[in-house]
Amino acid sequence: MAATGSGLTSFVVVAADSGPLLDDCIASVLGAADAFELVLVDNASTDGSIGRVLAAHGHDARLRLLRNPSNLGFGPACNRGAGFARGDVLVFLNPDCIAPTDLAARLRATLASAPDLGVLGVQVTDPAGVPARGNRRRDPTLRRALVTLSGLARFETRWPALQGVEMPPATDEDVETVEAVSGACLVLPRAAFERVGGFDEGYFLHAEDLDLCRRVRDAGLRVAIDPRIRVAHAQGASSRSRPLFVARHKHRGLWRYFRKFDPAARNPLLRAIVFIGIWAHFALQAPLLALRGLRRAAR
């Protein structure tokens, strides 16, 4: 599955009313001089963001636009972008990320040095450079989720049995094998992506990155993070205008992941308890999230 140090890198950016941050993302990718293309997949945006991008960068032959007639969801749009792309390395980049100018070259160098890599993640940071949550993750099993939600995971350095979903911050700068990485910047050799059939389109938004990492590992390939490569991410900025919509699909995604991969889902009682717990959690959040969305719409 190794990618060589040279070749065409395809950046795939999915936009769905992503706002002005999309302009900065596209400009940052196009600011590089490496051999790459940028496939912008539009999930039927209506906020004018695609028009602004085309006005600024439509003359750049490296930018290729793929329009979907409706919002297909993140995973399905990524799959269509990958099918439209021509590169041997695929970089799925969130529309609120800023890519360093040498990103493609550094990603290819890491992939070329490790033939068994199926997924490569990077050190995603906030705009101030502070590492974000989710860069290094474990599979979100029921036990780990409960440990994380209860707050007991903070004691995992003393008692490893209390490991949660989030891993502690990295202690070195070497490429590290992990179970899952951040979906904000997800890198795969095309051969690995095609080997597992791309993203599971049963997810609309959230958890599809965890699912992909799991299936890549199940295929005998390695998931790893290179913390030396940094990408800034205005986390959540692209979804703040639709908090209730995003939360609903996040809970739906977690339920799908649980049913697919967690051995606890084989127990009918535990399965029912998890279903009730996930949607009770959403129901408790829903009024506040709906109010937040109304306030933003009124601005």
PDB file of N, CA, C and O in Angstrom, residues 14-82:
ATOM      1  N   VAL A  14     -14.900  18.579   1.301  1.00  0.00           N
ATOM      2  CA  VAL A  14     -16.360  18.543   1.182  1.00  0.00           C
ATOM      3  C   VAL A  14     -16.935  19.790   1.836  1.00  0.00           C
ATOM      4  O   VAL A  14     -16.644  20.082   3.002  1.00  0.00           O
ATOM      5  N   ALA A  15     -17.743  20.517   1.096  1.00  0.00           N
ATOM      6  CA  ALA A  15     -18.352  21.747   1.593  1.00  0.00           C
ATOM      7  C   ALA A  15     -19.866  21.602   1.647  1.00  0.00           C
ATOM      8  O   ALA A  15     -20.476  21.043   0.729  1.00  0.00           O
ATOM      9  N   ALA A  16     -20.451  22.096   2.721  1.00  0.00           N
ATOM     10  CA  ALA A  16     -21.909  22.133   2.863  1.00  0.00           C
ATOM     11  C   ALA A  16     -22.247  23.385   3.663  1.00  0.00           C
ATOM     12  O   ALA A  16     -22.291  23.345   4.889  1.00  0.00           O
ATOM     13  N   ASP A  17     -22.435  24.508   2.964  1.00  0.00           N
ATOM     14  CA  ASP A  17     -22.653  25.797   3.633  1.00  0.00           C
ATOM     15  C   ASP A  17     -21.549  26.043   4.657  1.00  0.00           C
ATOM     16  O   ASP A  17     -21.814  26.324   5.826  1.00  0.00           O
ATOM     17  N   SER A  18     -20.313  25.930   4.208  1.00  0.00           N
ATOM     18  CA  SER A  18     -19.157  25.977   5.111  1.00  0.00           C
ATOM     19  C   SER A  18     -18.712  27.383   5.460  1.00  0.00           C
ATOM     20  O   SER A  18     -17.802  27.547   6.280  1.00  0.00           O
ATOM     21  N   GLY A  19     -19.295  28.406   4.832  1.00  0.00           N
ATOM     22  CA  GLY A  19     -19.016  29.772   5.230  1.00  0.00           C
ATOM     23  C   GLY A  19     -17.671  30.282   4.759  1.00  0.00           C
ATOM     24  O   GLY A  19     -16.986  29.660   3.944  1.00  0.00           O
ATOM     25  N   PRO A  20     -17.257  31.442   5.282  1.00  0.00           N
ATOM     26  CA  PRO A  20     -16.031  32.099   4.805  1.00  0.00           C
ATOM     27  C   PRO A  20     -14.757  31.310   5.089  1.00  0.00           C
ATOM     28  O   PRO A  20     -13.734  31.534   4.446  1.00  0.00           O
ATOM     29  N   LEU A  21     -14.785  30.389   6.055  1.00  0.00           N
ATOM     30  CA  LEU A  21     -13.578  29.612   6.329  1.00  0.00           C
ATOM     31  C   LEU A  21     -13.188  28.728   5.151  1.00  0.00           C
ATOM     32  O   LEU A  21     -12.021  28.363   5.011  1.00  0.00           O
ATOM     33  N   LEU A  22     -14.163  28.370   4.301  1.00  0.00           N
ATOM     34  CA  LEU A  22     -13.849  27.574   3.122  1.00  0.00           C
ATOM     35  C   LEU A  22     -12.876  28.328   2.215  1.00  0.00           C
ATOM     36  O   LEU A  22     -11.962  27.716   1.646  1.00  0.00           O
ATOM     37  N   ASP A  23     -13.044  29.640   2.087  1.00  0.00           N
ATOM     38  CA  ASP A  23     -12.148  30.447   1.259  1.00  0.00           C
ATOM     39  C   ASP A  23     -10.708  30.298   1.723  1.00  0.00           C
ATOM     40  O   ASP A  23      -9.783  30.110   0.928  1.00  0.00           O
ATOM     41  N   ASP A  24     -10.511  30.378   3.047  1.00  0.00           N
ATOM     42  CA  ASP A  24      -9.158  30.289   3.607  1.00  0.00           C
ATOM     43  C   ASP A  24      -8.578  28.894   3.418  1.00  0.00           C
ATOM     44  O   ASP A  24      -7.384  28.742   3.140  1.00  0.00           O
ATOM     45  N   CYS A  25      -9.416  27.868   3.570  1.00  0.00           N
ATOM     46  CA  CYS A  25      -8.952  26.502   3.379  1.00  0.00           C
ATOM     47  C   CYS A  25      -8.458  26.291   1.948  1.00  0.00           C
ATOM     48  O   CYS A  25      -7.348  25.779   1.727  1.00  0.00           O
ATOM     49  N   ILE A  26      -9.286  26.673   0.986  1.00  0.00           N
ATOM     50  CA  ILE A  26      -8.927  26.470  -0.422  1.00  0.00           C
ATOM     51  C   ILE A  26      -7.673  27.264  -0.770  1.00  0.00           C
ATOM     52  O   ILE A  26      -6.766  26.755  -1.451  1.00  0.00           O
ATOM     53  N   ALA A  27      -7.583  28.506  -0.296  1.00  0.00           N
ATOM     54  CA  ALA A  27      -6.409  29.324  -0.581  1.00  0.00           C
ATOM     55  C   ALA A  27      -5.145  28.702   0.002  1.00  0.00           C
ATOM     56  O   ALA A  27      -4.065  28.758  -0.606  1.00  0.00           O
ATOM     57  N   SER A  28      -5.255  28.103   1.189  1.00  0.00           N
ATOM     58  CA  SER A  28      -4.077  27.512   1.817  1.00  0.00           C
ATOM     59  C   SER A  28      -3.575  26.310   1.027  1.00  0.00           C
ATOM     60  O   SER A  28      -2.363  26.125   0.855  1.00  0.00           O
ATOM     61  N   VAL A  29      -4.488  25.482   0.525  1.00  0.00           N
ATOM     62  CA  VAL A  29      -4.071  24.320  -0.261  1.00  0.00           C
ATOM     63  C   VAL A  29      -3.460  24.765  -1.592  1.00  0.00           C
ATOM     64  O   VAL A  29      -2.397  24.287  -1.995  1.00  0.00           O
ATOM     65  N   LEU A  30      -4.107  25.698  -2.256  1.00  0.00           N
ATOM     66  CA  LEU A  30      -3.621  26.154  -3.558  1.00  0.00           C
ATOM     67  C   LEU A  30      -2.349  26.973  -3.451  1.00  0.00           C
ATOM     68  O   LEU A  30      -1.695  27.253  -4.463  1.00  0.00           O
ATOM     69  N   GLY A  31      -1.962  27.349  -2.228  1.00  0.00           N
ATOM     70  CA  GLY A  31      -0.722  28.097  -2.034  1.00  0.00           C
ATOM     71  C   GLY A  31       0.518  27.240  -2.117  1.00  0.00           C
ATOM     72  O   GLY A  31       1.640  27.763  -2.121  1.00  0.00           O
ATOM     73  N   ALA A  32       0.359  25.924  -2.197  1.00  0.00           N
ATOM     74  CA  ALA A  32       1.504  25.020  -2.271  1.00  0.00           C
ATOM     75  C   ALA A  32       1.972  24.868  -3.715  1.00  0.00           C
ATOM     76  O   ALA A  32       1.238  25.149  -4.659  1.00  0.00           O
ATOM     77  N   ALA A  33       3.203  24.393  -3.860  1.00  0.00           N
ATOM     78  CA  ALA A  33       3.774  24.222  -5.197  1.00  0.00           C
ATOM     79  C   ALA A  33       3.974  22.752  -5.547  1.00  0.00           C
ATOM     80  O   ALA A  33       4.598  22.432  -6.547  1.00  0.00           O
ATOM     81  N   ASP A  34       3.451  21.852  -4.727  1.00  0.00           N
ATOM     82  CA  ASP A  34       3.632  20.427  -4.981  1.00  0.00           C
ATOM     83  C   ASP A  34       2.728  19.957  -6.121  1.00  0.00           C
ATOM     84  O   ASP A  34       1.851  20.685  -6.588  1.00  0.00           O
ATOM     85  N   ALA A  35       2.955  18.716  -6.550  1.00  0.00           N
ATOM     86  CA  ALA A  35       2.104  18.109  -7.575  1.00  0.00           C
ATOM     87  C   ALA A  35       0.820  17.630  -6.898  1.00  0.00           C
ATOM     88  O   ALA A  35       0.819  16.632  -6.191  1.00  0.00           O
ATOM     89  N   PHE A  36      -0.258  18.355  -7.090  1.00  0.00           N
ATOM     90  CA  PHE A  36      -1.517  17.988  -6.446  1.00  0.00           C
ATOM     91  C   PHE A  36      -2.691  18.535  -7.244  1.00  0.00           C
ATOM     92  O   PHE A  36      -2.550  19.369  -8.140  1.00  0.00           O
ATOM     93  N   GLU A  37      -3.850  18.042  -6.883  1.00  0.00           N
ATOM     94  CA  GLU A  37      -5.106  18.600  -7.350  1.00  0.00           C
ATOM     95  C   GLU A  37      -5.997  18.784  -6.134  1.00  0.00           C
ATOM     96  O   GLU A  37      -5.808  18.128  -5.103  1.00  0.00           O
ATOM     97  N   LEU A  38      -6.963  19.674  -6.240  1.00  0.00           N
ATOM     98  CA  LEU A  38      -7.901  19.919  -5.153  1.00  0.00           C
ATOM     99  C   LEU A  38      -9.309  19.671  -5.687  1.00  0.00           C
ATOM    100  O   LEU A  38      -9.783  20.409  -6.552  1.00  0.00           O
ATOM    101  N   VAL A  39      -9.932  18.628  -5.181  1.00  0.00           N
ATOM    102  CA  VAL A  39     -11.309  18.308  -5.575  1.00  0.00           C
ATOM    103  C   VAL A  39     -12.242  18.884  -4.513  1.00  0.00           C
ATOM    104  O   VAL A  39     -12.240  18.433  -3.363  1.00  0.00           O
ATOM    105  N   LEU A  40     -13.002  19.881  -4.894  1.00  0.00           N
ATOM    106  CA  LEU A  40     -13.978  20.498  -4.001  1.00  0.00           C
ATOM    107  C   LEU A  40     -15.338  19.874  -4.290  1.00  0.00           C
ATOM    108  O   LEU A  40     -15.875  19.992  -5.400  1.00  0.00           O
ATOM    109  N   VAL A  41     -15.876  19.181  -3.301  1.00  0.00           N
ATOM    110  CA  VAL A  41     -17.167  18.512  -3.451  1.00  0.00           C
ATOM    111  C   VAL A  41     -18.216  19.362  -2.737  1.00  0.00           C
ATOM    112  O   VAL A  41     -18.150  19.553  -1.520  1.00  0.00           O
ATOM    113  N   ASP A  42     -19.167  19.861  -3.494  1.00  0.00           N
ATOM    114  CA  ASP A  42     -20.193  20.726  -2.921  1.00  0.00           C
ATOM    115  C   ASP A  42     -21.466  19.943  -2.655  1.00  0.00           C
ATOM    116  O   ASP A  42     -22.102  19.434  -3.575  1.00  0.00           O
ATOM    117  N   ASN A  43     -21.841  19.868  -1.385  1.00  0.00           N
ATOM    118  CA  ASN A  43     -23.085  19.214  -0.988  1.00  0.00           C
ATOM    119  C   ASN A  43     -24.238  20.218  -0.994  1.00  0.00           C
ATOM    120  O   ASN A  43     -24.853  20.501   0.025  1.00  0.00           O
ATOM    121  N   ALA A  44     -24.499  20.772  -2.174  1.00  0.00           N
ATOM    122  CA  ALA A  44     -25.649  21.662  -2.400  1.00  0.00           C
ATOM    123  C   ALA A  44     -25.635  22.877  -1.478  1.00  0.00           C
ATOM    124  O   ALA A  44     -26.654  23.220  -0.860  1.00  0.00           O
ATOM    125  N   SER A  45     -24.497  23.552  -1.383  1.00  0.00           N
ATOM    126  CA  SER A  45     -24.398  24.756  -0.554  1.00  0.00           C
ATOM    127  C   SER A  45     -25.268  25.876  -1.109  1.00  0.00           C
ATOM    128  O   SER A  45     -25.421  26.019  -2.325  1.00  0.00           O
ATOM    129  N   THR A  46     -25.821  26.673  -0.194  1.00  0.00           N
ATOM    130  CA  THR A  46     -26.664  27.801  -0.598  1.00  0.00           C
ATOM    131  C   THR A  46     -26.186  29.120   0.012  1.00  0.00           C
ATOM    132  O   THR A  46     -26.883  30.127  -0.085  1.00  0.00           O
ATOM    133  N   ASP A  47     -25.013  29.106   0.650  1.00  0.00           N
ATOM    134  CA  ASP A  47     -24.544  30.295   1.364  1.00  0.00           C
ATOM    135  C   ASP A  47     -23.603  31.170   0.547  1.00  0.00           C
ATOM    136  O   ASP A  47     -23.046  32.137   1.067  1.00  0.00           O
ATOM    137  N   GLY A  48     -23.411  30.859  -0.726  1.00  0.00           N
ATOM    138  CA  GLY A  48     -22.547  31.663  -1.575  1.00  0.00           C
ATOM    139  C   GLY A  48     -21.077  31.322  -1.482  1.00  0.00           C
ATOM    140  O   GLY A  48     -20.252  31.923  -2.193  1.00  0.00           O
ATOM    141  N   SER A  49     -20.717  30.363  -0.638  1.00  0.00           N
ATOM    142  CA  SER A  49     -19.298  30.064  -0.426  1.00  0.00           C
ATOM    143  C   SER A  49     -18.640  29.487  -1.678  1.00  0.00           C
ATOM    144  O   SER A  49     -17.477  29.801  -1.975  1.00  0.00           O
ATOM    145  N   ILE A  50     -19.356  28.663  -2.420  1.00  0.00           N
ATOM    146  CA  ILE A  50     -18.768  28.060  -3.625  1.00  0.00           C
ATOM    147  C   ILE A  50     -18.526  29.138  -4.681  1.00  0.00           C
ATOM    148  O   ILE A  50     -17.486  29.146  -5.353  1.00  0.00           O
ATOM    149  N   GLY A  51     -19.454  30.055  -4.807  1.00  0.00           N
ATOM    150  CA  GLY A  51     -19.277  31.151  -5.757  1.00  0.00           C
ATOM    151  C   GLY A  51     -18.065  31.996  -5.427  1.00  0.00           C
ATOM    152  O   GLY A  51     -17.325  32.423  -6.332  1.00  0.00           O
ATOM    153  N   ARG A  52     -17.847  32.254  -4.141  1.00  0.00           N
ATOM    154  CA  ARG A  52     -16.672  33.042  -3.744  1.00  0.00           C
ATOM    155  C   ARG A  52     -15.379  32.311  -4.077  1.00  0.00           C
ATOM    156  O   ARG A  52     -14.413  32.928  -4.535  1.00  0.00           O
ATOM    157  N   VAL A  53     -15.364  31.012  -3.839  1.00  0.00           N
ATOM    158  CA  VAL A  53     -14.165  30.231  -4.153  1.00  0.00           C
ATOM    159  C   VAL A  53     -13.887  30.260  -5.657  1.00  0.00           C
ATOM    160  O   VAL A  53     -12.747  30.453  -6.091  1.00  0.00           O
ATOM    161  N   LEU A  54     -14.916  30.084  -6.464  1.00  0.00           N
ATOM    162  CA  LEU A  54     -14.730  30.078  -7.913  1.00  0.00           C
ATOM    163  C   LEU A  54     -14.288  31.450  -8.418  1.00  0.00           C
ATOM    164  O   LEU A  54     -13.477  31.545  -9.348  1.00  0.00           O
ATOM    165  N   ALA A  55     -14.829  32.508  -7.818  1.00  0.00           N
ATOM    166  CA  ALA A  55     -14.426  33.855  -8.228  1.00  0.00           C
ATOM    167  C   ALA A  55     -12.951  34.090  -7.947  1.00  0.00           C
ATOM    168  O   ALA A  55     -12.249  34.755  -8.728  1.00  0.00           O
ATOM    169  N   ALA A  56     -12.466  33.550  -6.844  1.00  0.00           N
ATOM    170  CA  ALA A  56     -11.075  33.767  -6.455  1.00  0.00           C
ATOM    171  C   ALA A  56     -10.110  32.795  -7.121  1.00  0.00           C
ATOM    172  O   ALA A  56      -8.967  33.155  -7.423  1.00  0.00           O
ATOM    173  N   HIS A  57     -10.561  31.554  -7.348  1.00  0.00           N
ATOM    174  CA  HIS A  57      -9.617  30.517  -7.780  1.00  0.00           C
ATOM    175  C   HIS A  57     -10.080  29.707  -8.988  1.00  0.00           C
ATOM    176  O   HIS A  57      -9.438  28.719  -9.342  1.00  0.00           O
ATOM    177  N   GLY A  58     -11.184  30.121  -9.620  1.00  0.00           N
ATOM    178  CA  GLY A  58     -11.713  29.347 -10.733  1.00  0.00           C
ATOM    179  C   GLY A  58     -10.758  29.211 -11.897  1.00  0.00           C
ATOM    180  O   GLY A  58     -10.881  28.279 -12.698  1.00  0.00           O
ATOM    181  N   HIS A  59      -9.795  30.114 -12.008  1.00  0.00           N
ATOM    182  CA  HIS A  59      -8.819  30.066 -13.098  1.00  0.00           C
ATOM    183  C   HIS A  59      -7.726  29.030 -12.863  1.00  0.00           C
ATOM    184  O   HIS A  59      -6.965  28.706 -13.778  1.00  0.00           O
ATOM    185  N   ASP A  60      -7.628  28.505 -11.640  1.00  0.00           N
ATOM    186  CA  ASP A  60      -6.555  27.572 -11.275  1.00  0.00           C
ATOM    187  C   ASP A  60      -6.951  26.161 -11.719  1.00  0.00           C
ATOM    188  O   ASP A  60      -7.918  25.587 -11.212  1.00  0.00           O
ATOM    189  N   ALA A  61      -6.198  25.598 -12.652  1.00  0.00           N
ATOM    190  CA  ALA A  61      -6.531  24.284 -13.205  1.00  0.00           C
ATOM    191  C   ALA A  61      -6.435  23.169 -12.174  1.00  0.00           C
ATOM    192  O   ALA A  61      -6.967  22.068 -12.395  1.00  0.00           O
ATOM    193  N   ARG A  62      -5.766  23.428 -11.060  1.00  0.00           N
ATOM    194  CA  ARG A  62      -5.645  22.393 -10.021  1.00  0.00           C
ATOM    195  C   ARG A  62      -6.941  22.226  -9.233  1.00  0.00           C
ATOM    196  O   ARG A  62      -7.129  21.212  -8.556  1.00  0.00           O
ATOM    197  N   LEU A  63      -7.823  23.213  -9.305  1.00  0.00           N
ATOM    198  CA  LEU A  63      -9.093  23.161  -8.593  1.00  0.00           C
ATOM    199  C   LEU A  63     -10.159  22.547  -9.485  1.00  0.00           C
ATOM    200  O   LEU A  63     -10.427  23.031 -10.590  1.00  0.00           O
ATOM    201  N   ARG A  64     -10.777  21.467  -9.004  1.00  0.00           N
ATOM    202  CA  ARG A  64     -11.828  20.778  -9.747  1.00  0.00           C
ATOM    203  C   ARG A  64     -13.059  20.707  -8.861  1.00  0.00           C
ATOM    204  O   ARG A  64     -12.976  20.315  -7.695  1.00  0.00           O
ATOM    205  N   LEU A  65     -14.195  21.095  -9.398  1.00  0.00           N
ATOM    206  CA  LEU A  65     -15.433  21.168  -8.626  1.00  0.00           C
ATOM    207  C   LEU A  65     -16.369  20.028  -9.008  1.00  0.00           C
ATOM    208  O   LEU A  65     -16.603  19.762 -10.186  1.00  0.00           O
ATOM    209  N   LEU A  66     -16.898  19.379  -7.984  1.00  0.00           N
ATOM    210  CA  LEU A  66     -17.901  18.326  -8.176  1.00  0.00           C
ATOM    211  C   LEU A  66     -19.138  18.734  -7.386  1.00  0.00           C
ATOM    212  O   LEU A  66     -19.076  18.870  -6.160  1.00  0.00           O
ATOM    213  N   ARG A  67     -20.244  18.929  -8.061  1.00  0.00           N
ATOM    214  CA  ARG A  67     -21.476  19.374  -7.398  1.00  0.00           C
ATOM    215  C   ARG A  67     -22.422  18.199  -7.188  1.00  0.00           C
ATOM    216  O   ARG A  67     -22.698  17.439  -8.124  1.00  0.00           O
ATOM    217  N   ASN A  68     -22.928  18.068  -5.971  1.00  0.00           N
ATOM    218  CA  ASN A  68     -23.976  17.084  -5.682  1.00  0.00           C
ATOM    219  C   ASN A  68     -25.322  17.793  -5.663  1.00  0.00           C
ATOM    220  O   ASN A  68     -25.417  18.936  -5.195  1.00  0.00           O
ATOM    221  N   PRO A  69     -26.379  17.143  -6.131  1.00  0.00           N
ATOM    222  CA  PRO A  69     -27.688  17.803  -6.195  1.00  0.00           C
ATOM    223  C   PRO A  69     -28.319  18.034  -4.835  1.00  0.00           C
ATOM    224  O   PRO A  69     -29.261  18.816  -4.708  1.00  0.00           O
ATOM    225  N   SER A  70     -27.824  17.337  -3.802  1.00  0.00           N
ATOM    226  CA  SER A  70     -28.344  17.497  -2.451  1.00  0.00           C
ATOM    227  C   SER A  70     -27.212  17.207  -1.474  1.00  0.00           C
ATOM    228  O   SER A  70     -26.122  16.791  -1.874  1.00  0.00           O
ATOM    229  N   ASN A  71     -27.476  17.423  -0.196  1.00  0.00           N
ATOM    230  CA  ASN A  71     -26.471  17.125   0.826  1.00  0.00           C
ATOM    231  C   ASN A  71     -26.456  15.621   1.071  1.00  0.00           C
ATOM    232  O   ASN A  71     -27.330  15.077   1.739  1.00  0.00           O
ATOM    233  N   LEU A  72     -25.457  14.959   0.545  1.00  0.00           N
ATOM    234  CA  LEU A  72     -25.373  13.501   0.635  1.00  0.00           C
ATOM    235  C   LEU A  72     -24.788  13.025   1.951  1.00  0.00           C
ATOM    236  O   LEU A  72     -24.854  11.830   2.253  1.00  0.00           O
ATOM    237  N   GLY A  73     -24.193  13.942   2.724  1.00  0.00           N
ATOM    238  CA  GLY A  73     -23.458  13.551   3.911  1.00  0.00           C
ATOM    239  C   GLY A  73     -21.969  13.557   3.627  1.00  0.00           C
ATOM    240  O   GLY A  73     -21.529  13.572   2.467  1.00  0.00           O
ATOM    241  N   PHE A  74     -21.172  13.510   4.696  1.00  0.00           N
ATOM    242  CA  PHE A  74     -19.722  13.648   4.537  1.00  0.00           C
ATOM    243  C   PHE A  74     -19.095  12.436   3.856  1.00  0.00           C
ATOM    244  O   PHE A  74     -18.376  12.569   2.856  1.00  0.00           O
ATOM    245  N   GLY A  75     -19.351  11.241   4.375  1.00  0.00           N
ATOM    246  CA  GLY A  75     -18.742  10.042   3.808  1.00  0.00           C
ATOM    247  C   GLY A  75     -19.098   9.810   2.354  1.00  0.00           C
ATOM    248  O   GLY A  75     -18.211   9.584   1.516  1.00  0.00           O
ATOM    249  N   PRO A  76     -20.396   9.848   2.000  1.00  0.00           N
ATOM    250  CA  PRO A  76     -20.756   9.679   0.592  1.00  0.00           C
ATOM    251  C   PRO A  76     -20.106  10.719  -0.322  1.00  0.00           C
ATOM    252  O   PRO A  76     -19.687  10.392  -1.439  1.00  0.00           O
ATOM    253  N   ALA A  77     -20.025  11.965   0.147  1.00  0.00           N
ATOM    254  CA  ALA A  77     -19.393  13.010  -0.665  1.00  0.00           C
ATOM    255  C   ALA A  77     -17.900  12.747  -0.828  1.00  0.00           C
ATOM    256  O   ALA A  77     -17.328  12.971  -1.900  1.00  0.00           O
ATOM    257  N   CYS A  78     -17.251  12.261   0.243  1.00  0.00           N
ATOM    258  CA  CYS A  78     -15.831  11.913   0.146  1.00  0.00           C
ATOM    259  C   CYS A  78     -15.629  10.795  -0.875  1.00  0.00           C
ATOM    260  O   CYS A  78     -14.678  10.827  -1.670  1.00  0.00           O
ATOM    261  N   ASN A  79     -16.499   9.802  -0.861  1.00  0.00           N
ATOM    262  CA  ASN A  79     -16.376   8.700  -1.819  1.00  0.00           C
ATOM    263  C   ASN A  79     -16.502   9.195  -3.255  1.00  0.00           C
ATOM    264  O   ASN A  79     -15.756   8.768  -4.143  1.00  0.00           O
ATOM    265  N   ARG A  80     -17.424  10.106  -3.489  1.00  0.00           N
ATOM    266  CA  ARG A  80     -17.581  10.639  -4.837  1.00  0.00           C
ATOM    267  C   ARG A  80     -16.391  11.513  -5.216  1.00  0.00           C
ATOM    268  O   ARG A  80     -15.944  11.490  -6.369  1.00  0.00           O
ATOM    269  N   GLY A  81     -15.871  12.249  -4.246  1.00  0.00           N
ATOM    270  CA  GLY A  81     -14.679  13.034  -4.518  1.00  0.00           C
ATOM    271  C   GLY A  81     -13.483  12.161  -4.842  1.00  0.00           C
ATOM    272  O   GLY A  81     -12.697  12.466  -5.755  1.00  0.00           O
ATOM    273  N   ALA A  82     -13.339  11.056  -4.118  1.00  0.00           N
ATOM    274  CA  ALA A  82     -12.236  10.132  -4.382  1.00  0.00           C
ATOM    275  C   ALA A  82     -12.371   9.503  -5.768  1.00  0.00           C
ATOM    276  O   ALA A  82     -11.377   9.301  -6.476  1.00  0.00           O
TER     277      ALA A  82
END
